PDB file of C-alpha atoms in Angstrom:
ATOM      1  CA  MET A   1       0.000   0.000   0.000  1.00 73.00           C
ATOM      2  CA  GLN A   2       1.244   3.493  -0.866  1.00 84.00           C
ATOM      3  CA  ALA A   3       2.827   5.464   1.977  1.00 90.00           C
ATOM      4  CA  GLU A   4       1.318   8.862   2.775  1.00 92.00           C
ATOM      5  CA  ASP A   5       3.481  11.893   3.621  1.00 96.00           C
ATOM      6  CA  SER A   6       2.429  14.737   5.892  1.00 97.00           C
ATOM      7  CA  MET A   7       3.898  17.518   8.025  1.00 97.00           C
ATOM      8  CA  VAL A   8       3.321  17.140  11.770  1.00 97.00           C
ATOM      9  CA  SER A   9       4.085  19.783  14.390  1.00 97.00           C
ATOM     10  CA  VAL A  10       6.230  18.439  17.244  1.00 97.00           C
ATOM     11  CA  TYR A  11       7.323  20.866  19.968  1.00 94.00           C
ATOM     12  CA  GLY A  12       6.471  23.710  17.589  1.00 94.00           C
ATOM     13  CA  HIS A  13       8.613  22.388  14.733  1.00 94.00           C
ATOM     14  CA  LYS A  14       7.398  20.876  11.468  1.00 96.00           C
ATOM     15  CA  VAL A  15       8.422  17.241  10.981  1.00 97.00           C
ATOM     16  CA  ARG A  16       8.008  15.339   7.729  1.00 98.00           C
ATOM     17  CA  VAL A  17       6.303  12.012   8.439  1.00 98.00           C
ATOM     18  CA  SER A  18       5.537   9.053   6.194  1.00 98.00           C
ATOM     19  CA  VAL A  19       2.990   6.388   7.126  1.00 98.00           C
ATOM     20  CA  ARG A  20       2.574   3.144   5.195  1.00 98.00           C
ATOM     21  CA  PRO A  21      -0.820   1.708   6.195  1.00 97.00           C
ATOM     22  CA  ALA A  22      -1.137  -1.970   7.045  1.00 97.00           C
ATOM     23  CA  GLU A  23      -2.817  -4.306   4.607  1.00 95.00           C
ATOM     24  CA  GLY A  24      -5.338  -6.946   5.658  1.00 92.00           C
ATOM     25  CA  GLN A  25      -5.329  -7.855   9.338  1.00 91.00           C
ATOM     26  CA  PRO A  26      -2.954  -5.334  11.012  1.00 92.00           C
ATOM     27  CA  SER A  27      -0.129  -6.955  12.973  1.00 94.00           C
ATOM     28  CA  GLY A  28       1.159  -3.818  14.672  1.00 96.00           C
ATOM     29  CA  THR A  29       3.070  -0.601  14.028  1.00 98.00           C
ATOM     30  CA  LEU A  30       6.772  -0.256  13.309  1.00 98.00           C
ATOM     31  CA  LEU A  31       8.428   3.116  13.880  1.00 98.00           C
ATOM     32  CA  ILE A  32      11.733   3.593  12.049  1.00 98.00           C
ATOM     33  CA  VAL A  33      14.375   6.069  13.249  1.00 98.00           C
ATOM     34  CA  ASN A  34      16.843   6.832  10.459  1.00 96.00           C
ATOM     35  CA  GLY A  35      20.608   6.895  10.461  1.00 95.00           C
ATOM     36  CA  ILE A  36      22.652  10.087  10.686  1.00 92.00           C
ATOM     37  CA  GLY A  37      22.090  12.529   7.826  1.00 92.00           C
ATOM     38  CA  THR A  38      19.578  10.137   6.247  1.00 93.00           C
ATOM     39  CA  ARG A  39      16.163  11.058   4.831  1.00 96.00           C
ATOM     40  CA  LEU A  40      13.300   8.632   5.329  1.00 97.00           C
ATOM     41  CA  ASP A  41      13.250   7.958   1.565  1.00 96.00           C
ATOM     42  CA  THR A  42      16.600   6.175   1.805  1.00 97.00           C
ATOM     43  CA  LEU A  43      14.819   3.294   3.531  1.00 97.00           C
ATOM     44  CA  ASP A  44      12.119   2.896   0.853  1.00 98.00           C
ATOM     45  CA  GLY A  45      13.505  -0.425  -0.370  1.00 98.00           C
ATOM     46  CA  LEU A  46      13.653  -1.926   3.102  1.00 98.00           C
ATOM     47  CA  VAL A  47      10.118  -0.785   3.919  1.00 98.00           C
ATOM     48  CA  ASP A  48       8.843  -2.325   0.672  1.00 98.00           C
ATOM     49  CA  HIS A  49      10.157  -5.726   1.846  1.00 98.00           C
ATOM     50  CA  LEU A  50       8.618  -5.596   5.330  1.00 98.00           C
ATOM     51  CA  ASP A  51       5.468  -7.642   5.890  1.00 98.00           C
ATOM     52  CA  PRO A  52       2.494  -5.711   4.456  1.00 97.00           C
ATOM     53  CA  SER A  53       0.433  -6.366   7.592  1.00 97.00           C
ATOM     54  CA  THR A  54       2.747  -4.009   9.490  1.00 98.00           C
ATOM     55  CA  GLU A  55       2.020  -0.303   9.563  1.00 98.00           C
ATOM     56  CA  VAL A  56       5.309   1.577   9.105  1.00 98.00           C
ATOM     57  CA  ILE A  57       5.938   5.096  10.382  1.00 98.00           C
ATOM     58  CA  ARG A  58       9.049   7.033   9.366  1.00 98.00           C
ATOM     59  CA  PHE A  59      10.154  10.641   9.841  1.00 98.00           C
ATOM     60  CA  ASP A  60      12.937  12.988   8.818  1.00 97.00           C
ATOM     61  CA  PRO A  61      15.040  14.112  11.815  1.00 95.00           C
ATOM     62  CA  PRO A  62      15.300  17.874  12.451  1.00 95.00           C
ATOM     63  CA  GLY A  63      17.097  19.630   9.618  1.00 94.00           C
ATOM     64  CA  ILE A  64      17.156  16.527   7.420  1.00 94.00           C
ATOM     65  CA  GLY A  65      15.037  16.051   4.286  1.00 94.00           C
ATOM     66  CA  GLY A  66      11.673  17.746   4.680  1.00 95.00           C
ATOM     67  CA  SER A  67      11.877  18.483   8.416  1.00 96.00           C
ATOM     68  CA  LYS A  68      12.737  21.956   9.623  1.00 92.00           C
ATOM     69  CA  SER A  69      15.880  22.401  11.701  1.00 92.00           C
ATOM     70  CA  TRP A  70      15.410  23.152  15.378  1.00 91.00           C
ATOM     71  CA  GLY A  71      18.228  25.677  15.104  1.00 88.00           C
ATOM     72  CA  ILE A  72      19.681  24.731  18.486  1.00 91.00           C
ATOM     73  CA  PRO A  73      21.546  21.652  19.727  1.00 94.00           C
ATOM     74  CA  TYR A  74      19.489  18.834  21.191  1.00 96.00           C
ATOM     75  CA  GLY A  75      20.395  15.639  23.011  1.00 97.00           C
ATOM     76  CA  ILE A  76      19.394  12.045  22.458  1.00 98.00           C
ATOM     77  CA  PRO A  77      16.924  12.186  25.420  1.00 98.00           C
ATOM     78  CA  MET A  78      15.260  15.228  23.823  1.00 97.00           C
ATOM     79  CA  MET A  79      14.989  13.406  20.500  1.00 98.00           C
ATOM     80  CA  ALA A  80      13.479  10.367  22.235  1.00 98.00           C
ATOM     81  CA  SER A  81      10.916  12.670  23.878  1.00 98.00           C
ATOM     82  CA  ALA A  82      10.129  14.188  20.488  1.00 98.00           C
ATOM     83  CA  VAL A  83       9.577  10.716  19.019  1.00 98.00           C
ATOM     84  CA  ALA A  84       7.161   9.890  21.842  1.00 98.00           C
ATOM     85  CA  ALA A  85       5.381  13.205  21.226  1.00 98.00           C
ATOM     86  CA  LEU A  86       5.163  12.366  17.514  1.00 98.00           C
ATOM     87  CA  LEU A  87       3.452   9.056  18.317  1.00 98.00           C
ATOM     88  CA  THR A  88       0.968  10.947  20.488  1.00 97.00           C
ATOM     89  CA  LYS A  89       0.290  13.420  17.690  1.00 97.00           C
ATOM     90  CA  LEU A  90      -0.397  10.479  15.369  1.00 98.00           C
ATOM     91  CA  ASP A  91      -2.803   8.974  17.936  1.00 97.00           C
ATOM     92  CA  ARG A  92      -0.698   5.833  18.324  1.00 96.00           C
ATOM     93  CA  THR A  93      -1.381   4.999  21.968  1.00 94.00           C
ATOM     94  CA  GLU A  94      -0.598   1.268  21.857  1.00 96.00           C
ATOM     95  CA  PRO A  95       3.025   0.048  22.165  1.00 98.00           C
ATOM     96  CA  VAL A  96       4.894   0.095  18.856  1.00 98.00           C
ATOM     97  CA  ASP A  97       7.919  -1.768  17.553  1.00 98.00           C
ATOM     98  CA  VAL A  98      10.918   0.486  16.939  1.00 98.00           C
ATOM     99  CA  LEU A  99      13.699  -0.015  14.401  1.00 99.00           C
ATOM    100  CA  GLY A 100      16.723   2.190  14.897  1.00 98.00           C
ATOM    101  CA  TYR A 101      19.277   2.307  12.105  1.00 98.00           C
ATOM    102  CA  SER A 102      22.814   3.414  13.100  1.00 97.00           C
ATOM    103  CA  TRP A 103      22.323   6.789  14.901  1.00 97.00           C
ATOM    104  CA  GLY A 104      18.639   5.980  15.134  1.00 98.00           C
ATOM    105  CA  GLY A 105      19.466   2.896  17.184  1.00 98.00           C
ATOM    106  CA  VAL A 106      20.699   5.082  20.046  1.00 98.00           C
ATOM    107  CA  VAL A 107      17.452   7.075  19.901  1.00 98.00           C
ATOM    108  CA  ALA A 108      15.467   3.818  19.871  1.00 98.00           C
ATOM    109  CA  GLN A 109      17.289   2.568  22.974  1.00 98.00           C
ATOM    110  CA  GLN A 110      16.676   5.855  24.764  1.00 98.00           C
ATOM    111  CA  LEU A 111      12.994   5.763  23.852  1.00 98.00           C
ATOM    112  CA  ALA A 112      12.743   2.270  25.347  1.00 98.00           C
ATOM    113  CA  LEU A 113      14.382   3.601  28.525  1.00 98.00           C
ATOM    114  CA  GLN A 114      12.354   6.820  28.840  1.00 97.00           C
ATOM    115  CA  ALA A 115       8.993   5.535  27.676  1.00 98.00           C
ATOM    116  CA  PRO A 116       9.136   1.754  28.077  1.00 98.00           C
ATOM    117  CA  ARG A 117       5.376   1.282  27.828  1.00 97.00           C
ATOM    118  CA  ARG A 118       5.416   2.799  24.337  1.00 98.00           C
ATOM    119  CA  VAL A 119       7.866   0.225  22.955  1.00 98.00           C
ATOM    120  CA  ARG A 120       6.990  -3.418  22.294  1.00 98.00           C
ATOM    121  CA  ARG A 121      10.132  -4.676  20.529  1.00 98.00           C
ATOM    122  CA  LEU A 122      13.401  -3.190  19.311  1.00 98.00           C
ATOM    123  CA  VAL A 123      15.411  -3.784  16.150  1.00 98.00           C
ATOM    124  CA  LEU A 124      18.882  -2.242  16.357  1.00 98.00           C
ATOM    125  CA  LEU A 125      20.480  -2.193  12.917  1.00 98.00           C
ATOM    126  CA  SER A 126      24.191  -1.373  12.519  1.00 98.00           C
ATOM    127  CA  SER A 127      24.063   0.569  15.783  1.00 98.00           C
ATOM    128  CA  ASN A 128      25.943   1.149  19.041  1.00 98.00           C
ATOM    129  CA  THR A 129      25.535   2.741  22.480  1.00 97.00           C
ATOM    130  CA  GLY A 130      26.541   6.290  21.552  1.00 96.00           C
ATOM    131  CA  VAL A 131      29.591   8.233  22.656  1.00 94.00           C
ATOM    132  CA  LEU A 132      31.158   5.391  24.679  1.00 91.00           C
ATOM    133  CA  SER A 133      31.011   2.932  21.789  1.00 95.00           C
ATOM    134  CA  VAL A 134      34.002   1.539  19.897  1.00 95.00           C
ATOM    135  CA  PRO A 135      34.618   4.052  17.065  1.00 93.00           C
ATOM    136  CA  GLY A 136      34.659   3.184  13.397  1.00 91.00           C
ATOM    137  CA  SER A 137      37.524   3.660  10.973  1.00 90.00           C
ATOM    138  CA  MET A 138      39.193   7.073  10.762  1.00 86.00           C
ATOM    139  CA  GLN A 139      37.988   7.479   7.175  1.00 85.00           C
ATOM    140  CA  SER A 140      34.376   6.799   8.116  1.00 84.00           C
ATOM    141  CA  MET A 141      34.466   9.159  11.084  1.00 81.00           C
ATOM    142  CA  ALA A 142      36.200  11.966   9.163  1.00 78.00           C
ATOM    143  CA  MET A 143      33.591  11.740   6.401  1.00 77.00           C
ATOM    144  CA  MET A 144      30.730  12.435   8.818  1.00 74.00           C
ATOM    145  CA  PHE A 145      32.385  15.592  10.148  1.00 69.00           C
ATOM    146  CA  ASN A 146      33.332  16.951   6.708  1.00 73.00           C
ATOM    147  CA  PRO A 147      30.506  17.067   4.142  1.00 69.00           C
ATOM    148  CA  LEU A 148      32.899  18.129   1.370  1.00 68.00           C
ATOM    149  CA  MET A 149      35.093  15.117   2.098  1.00 75.00           C
ATOM    150  CA  ALA A 150      31.988  12.932   2.096  1.00 74.00           C
ATOM    151  CA  GLN A 151      31.013  14.095  -1.394  1.00 73.00           C
ATOM    152  CA  ALA A 152      34.556  13.610  -2.687  1.00 70.00           C
ATOM    153  CA  SER A 153      34.839  10.138  -1.128  1.00 79.00           C
ATOM    154  CA  HIS A 154      31.641   8.979  -2.784  1.00 85.00           C
ATOM    155  CA  GLY A 155      33.146   9.724  -6.166  1.00 85.00           C
ATOM    156  CA  ASP A 156      35.735   6.994  -5.631  1.00 89.00           C
ATOM    157  CA  ASP A 157      34.657   3.340  -5.843  1.00 93.00           C
ATOM    158  CA  LYS A 158      37.383   2.092  -3.516  1.00 94.00           C
ATOM    159  CA  ALA A 159      36.659   4.767  -0.908  1.00 92.00           C
ATOM    160  CA  ILE A 160      32.963   3.811  -0.831  1.00 94.00           C
ATOM    161  CA  GLY A 161      33.912   0.221  -0.059  1.00 95.00           C
ATOM    162  CA  GLU A 162      36.344   1.276   2.645  1.00 95.00           C
ATOM    163  CA  ILE A 163      33.763   3.547   4.293  1.00 94.00           C
ATOM    164  CA  TYR A 164      30.779   1.183   4.352  1.00 96.00           C
ATOM    165  CA  GLY A 165      32.176  -2.319   3.778  1.00 97.00           C
ATOM    166  CA  GLY A 166      30.067  -5.303   2.751  1.00 98.00           C
ATOM    167  CA  LEU A 167      28.067  -5.030  -0.470  1.00 98.00           C
ATOM    168  CA  ALA A 168      29.228  -1.433  -0.933  1.00 98.00           C
ATOM    169  CA  ARG A 169      32.636  -2.802  -1.968  1.00 97.00           C
ATOM    170  CA  SER A 170      31.186  -4.372  -5.112  1.00 98.00           C
ATOM    171  CA  ARG A 171      28.187  -2.073  -5.723  1.00 98.00           C
ATOM    172  CA  PRO A 172      29.487   1.523  -5.401  1.00 97.00           C
ATOM    173  CA  ASP A 173      27.156   2.863  -8.102  1.00 97.00           C
ATOM    174  CA  GLU A 174      24.139   1.687  -6.095  1.00 97.00           C
ATOM    175  CA  VAL A 175      25.529   3.389  -2.988  1.00 97.00           C
ATOM    176  CA  ARG A 176      25.915   6.667  -4.872  1.00 95.00           C
ATOM    177  CA  ALA A 177      22.351   6.441  -6.168  1.00 96.00           C
ATOM    178  CA  LEU A 178      21.016   5.526  -2.716  1.00 96.00           C
ATOM    179  CA  LEU A 179      22.736   8.386  -0.875  1.00 94.00           C
ATOM    180  CA  LYS A 180      22.816  11.056  -3.599  1.00 91.00           C
ATOM    181  CA  ALA A 181      20.101  13.278  -2.137  1.00 90.00           C
ATOM    182  CA  ASP A 182      21.434  12.858   1.426  1.00 88.00           C
ATOM    183  CA  LEU A 183      24.974  13.867   0.418  1.00 85.00           C
ATOM    184  CA  GLU A 184      23.769  16.935  -1.482  1.00 81.00           C
ATOM    185  CA  SER A 185      21.777  18.306   1.465  1.00 73.00           C
ATOM    186  CA  HIS A 186      24.136  17.933   4.426  1.00 67.00           C
ATOM    187  CA  GLY A 187      23.950  21.004   6.629  1.00 73.00           C
ATOM    188  CA  GLN A 188      22.925  22.100  10.101  1.00 84.00           C
ATOM    189  CA  GLY A 189      20.723  19.036  10.618  1.00 91.00           C
ATOM    190  CA  LEU A 190      23.692  16.700  10.243  1.00 89.00           C
ATOM    191  CA  MET A 191      25.817  18.708  12.669  1.00 90.00           C
ATOM    192  CA  LEU A 192      23.041  18.698  15.276  1.00 92.00           C
ATOM    193  CA  GLN A 193      22.780  14.930  14.958  1.00 93.00           C
ATOM    194  CA  LEU A 194      26.543  14.612  15.447  1.00 91.00           C
ATOM    195  CA  ILE A 195      26.401  16.784  18.572  1.00 93.00           C
ATOM    196  CA  ALA A 196      23.609  14.624  19.984  1.00 95.00           C
ATOM    197  CA  ALA A 197      25.574  11.444  19.266  1.00 92.00           C
ATOM    198  CA  MET A 198      28.750  12.818  20.870  1.00 92.00           C
ATOM    199  CA  THR A 199      27.065  13.854  24.115  1.00 95.00           C
ATOM    200  CA  TRP A 200      25.085  10.766  25.116  1.00 96.00           C
ATOM    201  CA  THR A 201      25.474   7.065  25.770  1.00 97.00           C
ATOM    202  CA  THR A 202      23.046   4.331  26.740  1.00 97.00           C
ATOM    203  CA  LEU A 203      25.844   2.051  27.971  1.00 96.00           C
ATOM    204  CA  PRO A 204      25.275   2.391  31.742  1.00 96.00           C
ATOM    205  CA  MET A 205      21.499   1.976  31.337  1.00 97.00           C
ATOM    206  CA  ALA A 206      21.092  -0.575  28.540  1.00 97.00           C
ATOM    207  CA  TRP A 207      20.496  -3.405  30.984  1.00 97.00           C
ATOM    208  CA  PHE A 208      17.248  -1.627  31.991  1.00 98.00           C
ATOM    209  CA  ILE A 209      15.879  -2.227  28.470  1.00 98.00           C
ATOM    210  CA  TRP A 210      13.513  -5.148  29.037  1.00 98.00           C
ATOM    211  CA  GLN A 211      11.938  -5.359  25.575  1.00 98.00           C
ATOM    212  CA  PRO A 212      12.990  -8.161  23.200  1.00 98.00           C
ATOM    213  CA  ALA A 213      15.649  -6.741  20.900  1.00 98.00           C
ATOM    214  CA  LEU A 214      17.014  -8.012  17.593  1.00 98.00           C
ATOM    215  CA  ILE A 215      20.531  -6.693  17.093  1.00 98.00           C
ATOM    216  CA  LEU A 216      21.654  -6.897  13.449  1.00 98.00           C
ATOM    217  CA  ALA A 217      25.300  -6.275  12.675  1.00 98.00           C
ATOM    218  CA  GLY A 218      27.768  -6.918   9.878  1.00 98.00           C
ATOM    219  CA  THR A 219      31.187  -8.446  10.332  1.00 98.00           C
ATOM    220  CA  ASP A 220      32.520  -6.042   7.673  1.00 98.00           C
ATOM    221  CA  ASP A 221      31.214  -2.698   8.942  1.00 98.00           C
ATOM    222  CA  PRO A 222      33.980  -0.039   9.122  1.00 97.00           C
ATOM    223  CA  MET A 223      31.544   2.585  10.463  1.00 96.00           C
ATOM    224  CA  VAL A 224      30.187   0.582  13.416  1.00 97.00           C
ATOM    225  CA  PRO A 225      32.522  -2.304  14.312  1.00 97.00           C
ATOM    226  CA  LEU A 226      30.884  -5.609  15.265  1.00 98.00           C
ATOM    227  CA  VAL A 227      32.107  -5.376  18.860  1.00 98.00           C
ATOM    228  CA  ASN A 228      29.451  -2.699  19.481  1.00 98.00           C
ATOM    229  CA  ALA A 229      26.671  -5.140  18.635  1.00 98.00           C
ATOM    230  CA  ARG A 230      28.204  -7.723  20.951  1.00 98.00           C
ATOM    231  CA  ILE A 231      28.190  -5.143  23.752  1.00 98.00           C
ATOM    232  CA  LEU A 232      24.512  -4.379  23.103  1.00 98.00           C
ATOM    233  CA  ALA A 233      23.633  -8.073  23.090  1.00 98.00           C
ATOM    234  CA  GLU A 234      25.420  -8.555  26.416  1.00 97.00           C
ATOM    235  CA  GLN A 235      23.852  -5.482  28.031  1.00 97.00           C
ATOM    236  CA  ILE A 236      20.232  -5.845  26.902  1.00 98.00           C
ATOM    237  CA  PRO A 237      18.744  -8.795  28.843  1.00 98.00           C
ATOM    238  CA  ALA A 238      16.426  -9.894  26.015  1.00 98.00           C
ATOM    239  CA  GLY A 239      18.822  -8.923  23.240  1.00 98.00           C
ATOM    240  CA  ARG A 240      19.527 -11.385  20.444  1.00 98.00           C
ATOM    241  CA  LEU A 241      22.505 -10.862  18.158  1.00 98.00           C
ATOM    242  CA  HIS A 242      22.246 -11.772  14.475  1.00 98.00           C
ATOM    243  CA  THR A 243      25.427 -11.242  12.476  1.00 98.00           C
ATOM    244  CA  HIS A 244      25.859 -11.218   8.724  1.00 98.00           C
ATOM    245  CA  ALA A 245      28.900 -11.047   6.490  1.00 98.00           C
ATOM    246  CA  GLY A 246      28.074  -7.578   5.168  1.00 98.00           C
ATOM    247  CA  GLY A 247      28.635  -3.946   6.035  1.00 98.00           C
ATOM    248  CA  HIS A 248      26.872  -0.781   7.145  1.00 98.00           C
ATOM    249  CA  LEU A 249      24.508  -0.441   4.189  1.00 98.00           C
ATOM    250  CA  ASP A 250      23.709  -4.064   3.435  1.00 98.00           C
ATOM    251  CA  ALA A 251      20.142  -3.840   4.767  1.00 98.00           C
ATOM    252  CA  LEU A 252      19.506  -1.032   2.270  1.00 98.00           C
ATOM    253  CA  LEU A 253      21.348  -2.636  -0.636  1.00 98.00           C
ATOM    254  CA  ASP A 254      19.808  -6.089  -0.086  1.00 98.00           C
ATOM    255  CA  PRO A 255      16.372  -5.348   1.416  1.00 98.00           C
ATOM    256  CA  GLY A 256      14.950  -8.596   0.058  1.00 98.00           C
ATOM    257  CA  THR A 257      17.058 -10.459   2.628  1.00 98.00           C
ATOM    258  CA  PHE A 258      16.758  -8.116   5.592  1.00 98.00           C
ATOM    259  CA  GLY A 259      13.097  -7.128   5.306  1.00 98.00           C
ATOM    260  CA  PRO A 260      11.744 -10.664   5.828  1.00 98.00           C
ATOM    261  CA  LEU A 261      14.320 -11.285   8.580  1.00 98.00           C
ATOM    262  CA  ILE A 262      13.102  -8.232  10.500  1.00 98.00           C
ATOM    263  CA  SER A 263       9.441  -9.095   9.921  1.00 98.00           C
ATOM    264  CA  LYS A 264       9.966 -12.634  11.171  1.00 98.00           C
ATOM    265  CA  PHE A 265      11.226 -11.226  14.483  1.00 98.00           C
ATOM    266  CA  LEU A 266       8.403  -8.668  14.764  1.00 98.00           C
ATOM    267  CA  LEU A 267       5.579 -11.069  13.889  1.00 95.00           C
ATOM    268  CA  LYS A 268       6.497 -14.073  15.989  1.00 84.00           C
TER     269      LYS A 268
END
């Protein structure tokens, strides 16, 4: 079923939201929190391969895509509160499943900590615990802090593979097509996301997350090394680690594999 876009006011700021309605007998709602600097559209392929009985809600973070920038720094707890407020605005009062991709995984963990009754299950995809996590490669980290370097790096096939690993090593043209709009629009929104990521960690509190959590991580992910997923799996009592041989973008480059895997966890 076709997703519907709208602008929703959260804390006085306009947020672009996309809702894919469930087909047939609804099985629940999945809220997706994007990765750093990533518009909701970048996850279109993955959403298309999720079970159609699942309603899927996505949004652009402040200053990214169609959402207006807040203009001031915010922390991960503030973003988690905004996500909860967004669910209220959308009249979603029942617990929802939450998928956090990369940066979004930290927000998803914080939401489960701050508003545990709003979260049914977690999917943490290529994510970590925030500032106290094991950092990625120098090239990957430098790219996030320098948009001009990011654009230059994505013009080089080898650099794309070294930044993202996995399928990106053999499919650089697909990576460029996937991230083209994101790379062209980096600005204040990206920097605010970086500030939030650098000033918060869920590490001391992750063991309070009681929801079942599927932790998906690649063994060839230069941006978020596998050890971070192992830490999450050890800290979250009901966390289950699923590793794959790919990298940071494999779920987006091979959604036909990852979509059903995620749905299987959410529907069981």
